[in-house]
């Protein structure tokens, strides 16, 4: 007998593997037809491969399908990858692309329901229920974090408190006064809230909080321990990416040793990043998702560039959903800084837009468990010999432009000509000093 209080959809989350496979196969077949009939890029790739939708008869045929890349979404900006007419789209989110253009994602009403259900499962796995009050400190807007957790909480029947980010002392006061049960934010912001609780002279055990759901950036078990101690809660990981849905693609359960993938909606594979060939469970490789439960942007074999492994064993929590490990790196040069995707090419784009020669280096570090980013920019002799005031003005102009494009603050430091390294091959623009 399944304990319904431990799961949001017990019949699905604890379904036998053969039942999950049947659901996945049925949804994949339907999705492939939609992609072929409605998305020009997919029709072109199918035709080039000599593939027709009827060749896909079950989930076992998924490796026959073409990959989708982030550049495909950028090249189709803004709506060229949508598989439904605009009249059926009810929401748009977007995330940073490799240039000033964002990656745009559309949602039908059903897509929102799929996403909300996925997050409701995550909240339930963290011990949440309809009687809880969920304090949401992710950012709202085009970023998927805030609205993702918000709709998930409402789907569960819990009370959503859309606090968003900032004004941390006010956040703590709300946690106290509203007697919030669960907090949702980035792990680095959770640490900052914990520090603020201490500075305000509040015993964290006096708060009603018992759990936190944290994602949008990489974090370690060491950081988990600090968060759990500073807020007197149990801290759970949640994974997502805006191209697939947002937070809720996978989530931690009470075991806290891997994230269950909502594989009835998002089918995962691990591939060799060099050859594209599928790898067996237990081997690290690149994570690939096929959005078998989505209508507006039903991506086929989307290459996330995240490196992890999969395990298909029934968890002691009772869920049969496949588990993915925490991503332990990436196969591209994207950085995740305070939950924001940052590409070195974006920095180059900004420098060129303000007429600065793009010889630069990005230095990322972590201070008091918060990500900090510095961009060192090599400038010409005539600028460097200018007055200190003018140099500061140039730094300010670059910093403002970076903030506008990246949606994240960065310290800009102008350095003397010929002081940054030169590269004969691919430039290594990033020094990442973070220890997770």
Tab-separated table of C-alpha atoms in Angstrom:
chain	number	residue	atom	x	y	z
A	1	UNK	CA	0.000	0.000	0.000
A	2	UNK	CA	1.530	3.318	-1.121
A	3	UNK	CA	1.527	6.152	1.416
A	4	UNK	CA	-0.163	8.948	-0.558
A	5	UNK	CA	1.216	11.639	1.765
A	6	UNK	CA	4.803	10.973	0.610
A	7	UNK	CA	4.116	11.543	-3.105
A	8	UNK	CA	2.172	13.985	-5.248
A	9	UNK	CA	1.398	11.410	-7.982
A	10	UNK	CA	2.038	8.060	-6.280
A	11	UNK	CA	0.762	5.963	-9.207
A	12	UNK	CA	3.307	7.620	-11.520
A	13	UNK	CA	6.228	8.290	-9.156
A	14	UNK	CA	6.203	4.669	-7.941
A	15	UNK	CA	5.112	3.032	-11.185
A	16	UNK	CA	6.821	-0.139	-12.411
A	17	UNK	CA	9.479	0.492	-15.059
A	18	UNK	CA	7.395	-1.190	-17.767
A	19	UNK	CA	4.517	1.221	-17.067
A	20	UNK	CA	6.861	4.224	-17.282
A	21	UNK	CA	8.269	2.868	-20.531
A	22	UNK	CA	4.758	2.552	-21.985
A	23	UNK	CA	3.938	6.164	-21.013
A	24	UNK	CA	7.221	7.401	-22.444
A	25	UNK	CA	6.751	5.525	-25.714
A	26	UNK	CA	3.230	6.800	-26.248
A	27	UNK	CA	4.239	10.403	-25.564
A	28	UNK	CA	7.413	10.219	-27.668
A	29	UNK	CA	5.508	8.974	-30.729
A	30	UNK	CA	3.026	11.847	-30.427
A	31	UNK	CA	5.782	14.402	-29.855
A	32	UNK	CA	7.873	13.283	-32.836
A	33	UNK	CA	4.899	13.756	-35.163
A	34	UNK	CA	4.327	17.250	-33.778
A	35	UNK	CA	7.993	18.188	-34.220
A	36	UNK	CA	8.074	16.902	-37.804
A	37	UNK	CA	4.817	18.572	-38.815
A	38	UNK	CA	5.246	21.899	-37.029
A	39	UNK	CA	8.937	22.757	-36.589
A	40	UNK	CA	10.825	23.426	-39.846
A	41	UNK	CA	14.225	22.654	-38.304
A	42	UNK	CA	13.144	19.157	-37.275
A	43	UNK	CA	11.513	18.386	-40.625
A	44	UNK	CA	14.744	19.416	-42.347
A	45	UNK	CA	16.876	17.224	-40.073
A	46	UNK	CA	14.538	14.247	-40.404
A	47	UNK	CA	14.564	14.546	-44.179
A	48	UNK	CA	18.360	14.822	-44.243
A	49	UNK	CA	18.611	11.644	-42.139
A	50	UNK	CA	16.006	9.770	-44.193
A	51	UNK	CA	13.887	9.483	-41.050
A	52	UNK	CA	10.092	9.630	-40.867
A	53	UNK	CA	7.949	9.834	-37.715
A	54	UNK	CA	6.667	6.298	-38.302
A	55	UNK	CA	10.214	5.000	-37.696
A	56	UNK	CA	9.796	5.858	-34.006
A	57	UNK	CA	7.725	3.068	-32.478
A	58	UNK	CA	8.830	3.183	-28.818
A	59	UNK	CA	11.149	4.942	-26.389
A	60	UNK	CA	13.818	2.408	-27.404
A	61	UNK	CA	14.067	4.217	-30.744
A	62	UNK	CA	15.038	7.545	-29.210
A	63	UNK	CA	18.690	7.276	-30.276
A	64	UNK	CA	17.535	7.435	-33.921
A	65	UNK	CA	16.451	11.051	-33.400
A	66	UNK	CA	18.624	14.106	-34.088
A	67	UNK	CA	20.140	16.180	-31.296
A	68	UNK	CA	19.015	19.736	-30.504
A	69	UNK	CA	21.539	22.379	-29.452
A	70	UNK	CA	21.303	25.703	-27.676
A	71	UNK	CA	22.456	27.388	-30.881
A	72	UNK	CA	19.337	26.020	-32.595
A	73	UNK	CA	17.188	28.038	-30.207
A	74	UNK	CA	19.354	31.110	-30.665
A	75	UNK	CA	19.233	30.810	-34.464
A	76	UNK	CA	15.437	30.446	-34.350
A	77	UNK	CA	15.039	33.511	-32.077
A	78	UNK	CA	12.472	34.312	-30.896
A	79	UNK	CA	9.706	31.843	-31.831
A	80	UNK	CA	11.058	29.724	-34.682
A	81	UNK	CA	11.176	26.484	-32.652
A	82	UNK	CA	7.596	26.708	-31.377
A	83	UNK	CA	5.397	23.775	-32.422
A	84	UNK	CA	2.066	25.498	-31.767
A	85	UNK	CA	0.499	28.730	-33.079
A	86	UNK	CA	0.918	31.861	-30.971
A	87	UNK	CA	-2.763	31.679	-29.979
A	88	UNK	CA	-2.012	28.555	-27.900
A	89	UNK	CA	0.981	30.054	-26.069
A	90	UNK	CA	0.045	31.438	-22.645
A	91	UNK	CA	3.496	32.190	-21.162
A	92	UNK	CA	7.006	33.028	-22.310
A	93	UNK	CA	10.227	32.736	-20.322
A	94	UNK	CA	13.771	33.414	-21.472
A	95	UNK	CA	17.339	32.877	-20.341
A	96	UNK	CA	20.742	34.176	-21.357
A	97	UNK	CA	22.046	33.150	-24.748
A	98	UNK	CA	25.621	33.266	-25.982
A	99	UNK	CA	25.181	36.804	-27.313
A	100	UNK	CA	22.766	39.590	-26.442
A	101	UNK	CA	19.916	37.407	-27.735
A	102	UNK	CA	18.049	35.352	-25.154
A	103	UNK	CA	16.864	31.762	-25.431
A	104	UNK	CA	13.071	32.039	-25.606
A	105	UNK	CA	10.753	29.319	-24.323
A	106	UNK	CA	6.990	29.174	-24.809
A	107	UNK	CA	4.364	27.330	-22.762
A	108	UNK	CA	0.836	26.250	-23.536
A	109	UNK	CA	-1.708	25.914	-20.749
A	110	UNK	CA	-0.915	22.203	-20.601
A	111	UNK	CA	2.828	22.938	-20.473
A	112	UNK	CA	2.271	25.120	-17.419
A	113	UNK	CA	0.295	22.288	-15.831
A	114	UNK	CA	3.112	19.790	-16.574
A	115	UNK	CA	5.681	22.153	-15.079
A	116	UNK	CA	3.513	22.901	-12.043
A	117	UNK	CA	2.950	19.182	-11.442
A	118	UNK	CA	6.704	18.539	-11.670
A	119	UNK	CA	7.412	21.195	-9.031
A	120	UNK	CA	4.533	20.001	-6.837
A	121	UNK	CA	6.225	16.578	-6.809
A	122	UNK	CA	9.490	18.243	-5.757
A	123	UNK	CA	7.845	20.134	-2.908
A	124	UNK	CA	6.098	16.964	-1.735
A	125	UNK	CA	9.398	15.048	-1.840
A	126	UNK	CA	10.836	17.722	0.468
A	127	UNK	CA	8.068	16.998	2.944
A	128	UNK	CA	5.662	19.695	1.750
A	129	UNK	CA	1.881	19.469	1.813
A	130	UNK	CA	-1.203	21.559	1.098
A	131	UNK	CA	-1.175	22.814	4.688
A	132	UNK	CA	2.223	24.509	4.244
A	133	UNK	CA	3.232	28.069	3.545
A	134	UNK	CA	5.964	28.275	0.876
A	135	UNK	CA	8.227	31.344	0.990
A	136	UNK	CA	9.581	31.925	-2.549
A	137	UNK	CA	12.760	34.017	-2.786
A	138	UNK	CA	13.697	33.184	-6.364
A	139	UNK	CA	13.523	36.044	-8.840
A	140	UNK	CA	10.278	36.543	-10.739
A	141	UNK	CA	10.035	37.616	-14.382
A	142	UNK	CA	11.575	35.999	-17.463
A	143	UNK	CA	13.771	33.901	-15.129
A	144	UNK	CA	11.933	30.626	-14.477
A	145	UNK	CA	12.733	30.248	-10.766
A	146	UNK	CA	10.098	32.370	-9.040
A	147	UNK	CA	7.049	31.488	-11.107
A	148	UNK	CA	8.134	27.836	-11.351
A	149	UNK	CA	8.067	27.325	-7.575
A	150	UNK	CA	5.043	29.607	-7.259
A	151	UNK	CA	2.838	27.585	-9.587
A	152	UNK	CA	4.154	24.327	-8.117
A	153	UNK	CA	3.172	25.422	-4.611
A	154	UNK	CA	-0.286	26.472	-5.783
A	155	UNK	CA	-0.691	23.199	-7.705
A	156	UNK	CA	0.044	21.312	-4.491
A	157	UNK	CA	-2.555	23.429	-2.701
A	158	UNK	CA	-0.015	25.125	-0.441
A	159	UNK	CA	0.134	28.870	0.204
A	160	UNK	CA	2.635	30.592	-2.101
A	161	UNK	CA	4.310	33.733	-0.737
A	162	UNK	CA	5.936	35.545	-3.720
A	163	UNK	CA	8.600	37.494	-1.844
A	164	UNK	CA	11.168	37.412	-4.687
A	165	UNK	CA	14.755	38.498	-3.954
A	166	UNK	CA	16.303	41.357	-1.994
A	167	UNK	CA	15.571	43.263	1.237
A	168	UNK	CA	16.842	40.341	3.283
A	169	UNK	CA	15.898	41.658	6.732
A	170	UNK	CA	12.325	41.985	5.475
A	171	UNK	CA	12.549	38.381	4.224
A	172	UNK	CA	13.517	37.230	7.718
A	173	UNK	CA	10.687	39.231	9.276
A	174	UNK	CA	8.215	37.587	6.896
A	175	UNK	CA	9.607	34.148	7.765
A	176	UNK	CA	8.977	34.972	11.411
A	177	UNK	CA	5.607	36.670	11.138
A	178	UNK	CA	4.006	34.426	8.508
A	179	UNK	CA	5.464	31.264	10.091
A	180	UNK	CA	6.658	29.935	6.729
A	181	UNK	CA	7.243	26.175	6.512
A	182	UNK	CA	9.404	25.921	3.367
A	183	UNK	CA	11.781	28.387	1.716
A	184	UNK	CA	12.792	28.314	-1.967
A	185	UNK	CA	15.761	30.261	-3.352
A	186	UNK	CA	19.323	29.854	-4.607
A	187	UNK	CA	21.628	28.123	-2.104
A	188	UNK	CA	23.911	31.160	-1.918
A	189	UNK	CA	20.960	33.388	-1.011
A	190	UNK	CA	19.826	30.851	1.577
A	191	UNK	CA	23.234	31.190	3.235
A	192	UNK	CA	22.908	34.958	3.198
A	193	UNK	CA	19.457	34.734	4.793
A	194	UNK	CA	20.965	32.451	7.448
A	195	UNK	CA	23.695	35.016	8.152
A	196	UNK	CA	21.070	37.743	8.408
A	197	UNK	CA	19.061	35.651	10.870
A	198	UNK	CA	22.178	35.439	13.041
A	199	UNK	CA	22.943	39.167	12.719
A	200	UNK	CA	19.387	39.997	13.778
A	201	UNK	CA	19.901	37.954	16.944
A	202	UNK	CA	17.284	35.371	16.020
A	203	UNK	CA	17.587	31.722	16.978
A	204	UNK	CA	16.940	29.834	13.703
A	205	UNK	CA	15.229	27.088	15.695
A	206	UNK	CA	12.589	29.639	16.689
A	207	UNK	CA	11.476	29.868	13.049
A	208	UNK	CA	8.793	27.471	11.853
A	209	UNK	CA	10.889	26.634	8.764
A	210	UNK	CA	11.655	22.958	8.393
A	211	UNK	CA	12.822	22.595	4.752
A	212	UNK	CA	14.348	24.498	1.877
A	213	UNK	CA	14.357	23.800	-1.872
A	214	UNK	CA	17.434	25.261	-3.508
A	215	UNK	CA	18.639	25.323	-7.095
A	216	UNK	CA	19.734	27.420	-10.107
A	217	UNK	CA	23.417	27.128	-9.179
A	218	UNK	CA	25.910	24.436	-8.240
A	219	UNK	CA	26.318	23.704	-4.540
A	220	UNK	CA	28.166	21.151	-2.477
A	221	UNK	CA	27.332	18.931	0.489
A	222	UNK	CA	29.550	21.235	2.554
A	223	UNK	CA	27.326	24.139	1.558
A	224	UNK	CA	24.258	22.033	2.340
A	225	UNK	CA	25.554	21.471	5.876
A	226	UNK	CA	26.094	25.192	6.379
A	227	UNK	CA	22.597	26.038	5.146
A	228	UNK	CA	20.986	23.358	7.295
A	229	UNK	CA	22.793	24.617	10.398
A	230	UNK	CA	22.249	28.324	9.734
A	231	UNK	CA	18.488	27.938	9.169
A	232	UNK	CA	17.837	24.765	11.197
A	233	UNK	CA	16.209	23.042	8.217
A	234	UNK	CA	16.704	20.151	5.819
A	235	UNK	CA	18.013	21.387	2.446
A	236	UNK	CA	16.910	19.784	-0.840
A	237	UNK	CA	18.282	20.227	-4.338
A	238	UNK	CA	16.123	20.954	-7.390
A	239	UNK	CA	17.335	20.949	-10.994
A	240	UNK	CA	16.045	22.494	-14.163
A	241	UNK	CA	16.904	24.589	-17.153
A	242	UNK	CA	14.635	27.049	-18.873
A	243	UNK	CA	14.909	25.361	-22.272
A	244	UNK	CA	13.339	22.210	-20.821
A	245	UNK	CA	10.874	23.740	-18.333
A	246	UNK	CA	12.649	25.463	-15.454
A	247	UNK	CA	13.071	24.125	-11.916
A	248	UNK	CA	11.394	20.766	-11.370
A	249	UNK	CA	12.962	18.725	-14.151
A	250	UNK	CA	14.444	16.689	-11.282
A	251	UNK	CA	14.415	16.869	-7.498
A	252	UNK	CA	15.850	15.349	-4.328
A	253	UNK	CA	13.873	13.112	-2.009
A	254	UNK	CA	14.469	12.377	1.682
A	255	UNK	CA	17.583	10.353	0.790
A	256	UNK	CA	19.397	13.470	-0.524
A	257	UNK	CA	21.729	11.347	-2.667
A	258	UNK	CA	20.660	12.118	-6.237
A	259	UNK	CA	17.775	13.791	-8.020
A	260	UNK	CA	14.708	11.950	-9.316
A	261	UNK	CA	13.937	12.932	-12.916
A	262	UNK	CA	10.295	13.548	-13.808
A	263	UNK	CA	10.842	11.097	-16.644
A	264	UNK	CA	7.209	10.829	-17.672
A	265	UNK	CA	7.667	14.401	-18.965
A	266	UNK	CA	11.427	14.753	-19.510
A	267	UNK	CA	13.202	11.651	-20.794
A	268	UNK	CA	16.923	11.616	-19.865
A	269	UNK	CA	19.910	10.044	-21.605
A	270	UNK	CA	23.646	10.120	-20.947
A	271	UNK	CA	25.839	10.306	-24.037
A	272	UNK	CA	29.527	10.463	-24.817
A	273	UNK	CA	29.971	14.193	-25.543
A	274	UNK	CA	32.525	13.472	-28.262
A	275	UNK	CA	30.774	10.699	-30.196
A	276	UNK	CA	27.135	11.306	-29.258
A	277	UNK	CA	26.711	7.593	-28.492
A	278	UNK	CA	24.513	6.586	-25.505
A	279	UNK	CA	26.344	5.486	-22.352
A	280	UNK	CA	25.096	2.891	-19.842
A	281	UNK	CA	23.752	3.763	-16.404
A	282	UNK	CA	26.470	4.551	-13.893
A	283	UNK	CA	28.841	6.152	-16.409
A	284	UNK	CA	29.441	9.903	-16.456
A	285	UNK	CA	28.672	11.736	-19.672
A	286	UNK	CA	26.604	14.567	-21.090
A	287	UNK	CA	22.986	14.811	-19.965
A	288	UNK	CA	20.422	14.934	-22.785
A	289	UNK	CA	16.676	15.541	-22.412
A	290	UNK	CA	13.707	14.921	-24.683
A	291	UNK	CA	10.596	16.874	-23.665
A	292	UNK	CA	7.994	14.155	-24.166
A	293	UNK	CA	5.390	16.019	-22.099
A	294	UNK	CA	5.567	19.469	-23.725
A	295	UNK	CA	3.597	21.073	-26.545
A	296	UNK	CA	4.944	24.569	-27.315
A	297	UNK	CA	8.673	23.737	-27.294
A	298	UNK	CA	8.966	19.923	-27.509
A	299	UNK	CA	12.753	19.605	-27.786
A	300	UNK	CA	14.256	16.393	-29.163
A	301	UNK	CA	17.413	15.135	-27.435
A	302	UNK	CA	18.456	18.546	-26.137
A	303	UNK	CA	22.135	18.594	-25.183
A	304	UNK	CA	22.319	20.286	-21.786
A	305	UNK	CA	26.161	20.232	-21.628
A	306	UNK	CA	25.841	19.178	-17.969
A	307	UNK	CA	27.995	16.193	-16.997
A	308	UNK	CA	26.407	13.601	-14.680
A	309	UNK	CA	25.301	9.957	-14.522
A	310	UNK	CA	21.983	8.101	-14.244
A	311	UNK	CA	20.895	5.246	-11.972
A	312	UNK	CA	17.684	3.233	-12.507
A	313	UNK	CA	17.174	1.523	-9.170
A	314	UNK	CA	14.141	1.772	-6.934
A	315	UNK	CA	14.992	4.338	-4.278
A	316	UNK	CA	14.402	3.615	-0.614
A	317	UNK	CA	11.889	6.484	-0.720
A	318	UNK	CA	9.749	4.233	-2.949
A	319	UNK	CA	10.089	6.216	-6.193
A	320	UNK	CA	11.010	4.333	-9.330
A	321	UNK	CA	11.958	7.461	-11.283
A	322	UNK	CA	15.528	7.379	-12.589
A	323	UNK	CA	18.030	9.349	-10.508
A	324	UNK	CA	20.606	11.741	-11.893
A	325	UNK	CA	23.670	12.706	-9.918
A	326	UNK	CA	24.424	16.340	-9.181
A	327	UNK	CA	26.092	17.732	-12.327
A	328	UNK	CA	29.834	17.745	-11.746
A	329	UNK	CA	30.846	19.966	-14.627
A	330	UNK	CA	30.032	21.074	-18.164
A	331	UNK	CA	31.197	20.220	-21.648
A	332	UNK	CA	31.093	23.848	-22.828
A	333	UNK	CA	32.347	27.186	-21.518
A	334	UNK	CA	29.120	28.306	-19.860
A	335	UNK	CA	29.385	29.492	-16.269
A	336	UNK	CA	26.554	29.518	-13.755
A	337	UNK	CA	27.010	32.503	-11.451
A	338	UNK	CA	24.372	33.182	-8.801
A	339	UNK	CA	21.874	31.230	-10.875
A	340	UNK	CA	22.571	33.144	-14.108
A	341	UNK	CA	24.037	31.554	-17.252
A	342	UNK	CA	27.132	33.477	-18.354
A	343	UNK	CA	29.108	32.821	-21.538
A	344	UNK	CA	32.534	34.374	-22.227
A	345	UNK	CA	31.211	35.287	-25.678
A	346	UNK	CA	28.692	37.602	-23.998
A	347	UNK	CA	31.554	39.530	-22.406
A	348	UNK	CA	33.246	39.786	-25.794
A	349	UNK	CA	29.967	41.029	-27.291
A	350	UNK	CA	29.762	43.787	-24.649
A	351	UNK	CA	33.360	44.904	-25.086
A	352	UNK	CA	32.979	45.164	-28.840
A	353	UNK	CA	29.733	47.103	-28.418
A	354	UNK	CA	31.571	49.796	-26.400
A	355	UNK	CA	34.534	49.825	-28.820
A	356	UNK	CA	37.002	48.064	-26.524
A	357	UNK	CA	39.449	45.499	-27.894
A	358	UNK	CA	38.136	42.186	-26.495
A	359	UNK	CA	41.238	40.861	-24.760
A	360	UNK	CA	39.844	39.965	-21.378
A	361	UNK	CA	39.797	37.401	-18.591
A	362	UNK	CA	36.919	36.366	-16.342
A	363	UNK	CA	37.774	35.489	-12.752
A	364	UNK	CA	35.067	33.761	-10.717
A	365	UNK	CA	35.456	33.140	-7.021
A	366	UNK	CA	33.318	32.469	-3.994
A	367	UNK	CA	33.439	34.741	-0.956
A	368	UNK	CA	31.400	33.777	2.106
A	369	UNK	CA	29.728	31.173	-0.138
A	370	UNK	CA	28.537	33.851	-2.574
A	371	UNK	CA	29.714	33.866	-6.190
A	372	UNK	CA	31.674	36.935	-7.277
A	373	UNK	CA	32.773	37.770	-10.809
A	374	UNK	CA	35.544	40.046	-11.997
A	375	UNK	CA	36.273	40.910	-15.617
A	376	UNK	CA	39.817	42.074	-16.298
A	377	UNK	CA	40.043	44.019	-19.550
A	378	UNK	CA	43.255	44.891	-21.295
A	379	UNK	CA	43.123	48.384	-22.768
A	380	UNK	CA	45.174	50.345	-25.264
A	381	UNK	CA	48.087	52.603	-24.335
A	382	UNK	CA	46.145	55.791	-24.972
A	383	UNK	CA	43.330	54.815	-22.574
A	384	UNK	CA	45.695	53.518	-19.890
A	385	UNK	CA	47.684	56.779	-19.962
A	386	UNK	CA	44.454	58.723	-19.443
A	387	UNK	CA	43.399	60.256	-16.136
A	388	UNK	CA	42.240	58.065	-13.253
A	389	UNK	CA	38.782	59.622	-13.537
A	390	UNK	CA	38.457	58.667	-17.198
A	391	UNK	CA	39.661	55.134	-16.517
A	392	UNK	CA	37.008	54.795	-13.809
A	393	UNK	CA	34.412	56.082	-16.273
A	394	UNK	CA	35.397	53.392	-18.783
A	395	UNK	CA	35.176	50.709	-16.079
A	396	UNK	CA	31.743	52.003	-15.083
A	397	UNK	CA	30.516	51.985	-18.708
A	398	UNK	CA	31.661	48.390	-19.225
A	399	UNK	CA	30.156	47.282	-15.896
A	400	UNK	CA	26.801	48.836	-16.769
A	401	UNK	CA	26.781	47.173	-20.187
A	402	UNK	CA	27.646	43.789	-18.642
A	403	UNK	CA	24.825	44.213	-16.130
A	404	UNK	CA	22.403	44.937	-18.958
A	405	UNK	CA	23.421	41.922	-21.079
A	406	UNK	CA	24.208	39.365	-18.372
A	407	UNK	CA	21.638	40.485	-15.794
A	408	UNK	CA	24.362	40.099	-13.166
A	409	UNK	CA	26.820	42.525	-11.590
A	410	UNK	CA	30.538	42.159	-12.213
A	411	UNK	CA	33.595	44.045	-11.051
A	412	UNK	CA	35.472	45.465	-14.030
A	413	UNK	CA	39.213	46.068	-13.763
A	414	UNK	CA	41.184	47.712	-16.569
A	415	UNK	CA	44.733	46.360	-16.828
A	416	UNK	CA	47.829	47.538	-18.663
A	417	UNK	CA	48.453	46.648	-22.311
A	418	UNK	CA	50.066	43.237	-22.939
A	419	UNK	CA	49.507	41.953	-19.400
A	420	UNK	CA	46.826	39.314	-20.071
A	421	UNK	CA	47.870	35.949	-21.550
A	422	UNK	CA	47.828	35.304	-25.304
A	423	UNK	CA	46.620	31.995	-26.715
A	424	UNK	CA	47.668	30.220	-29.884
A	425	UNK	CA	44.697	27.882	-29.805
A	426	UNK	CA	41.316	28.335	-28.177
A	427	UNK	CA	41.489	31.157	-25.643
A	428	UNK	CA	41.034	30.156	-22.026
A	429	UNK	CA	39.129	33.195	-20.862
A	430	UNK	CA	37.948	31.882	-17.495
A	431	UNK	CA	39.675	31.318	-14.164
A	432	UNK	CA	37.172	29.639	-11.842
A	433	UNK	CA	38.481	29.599	-8.275
A	434	UNK	CA	35.277	28.304	-6.705
A	435	UNK	CA	35.586	25.215	-4.553
A	436	UNK	CA	32.219	23.506	-4.240
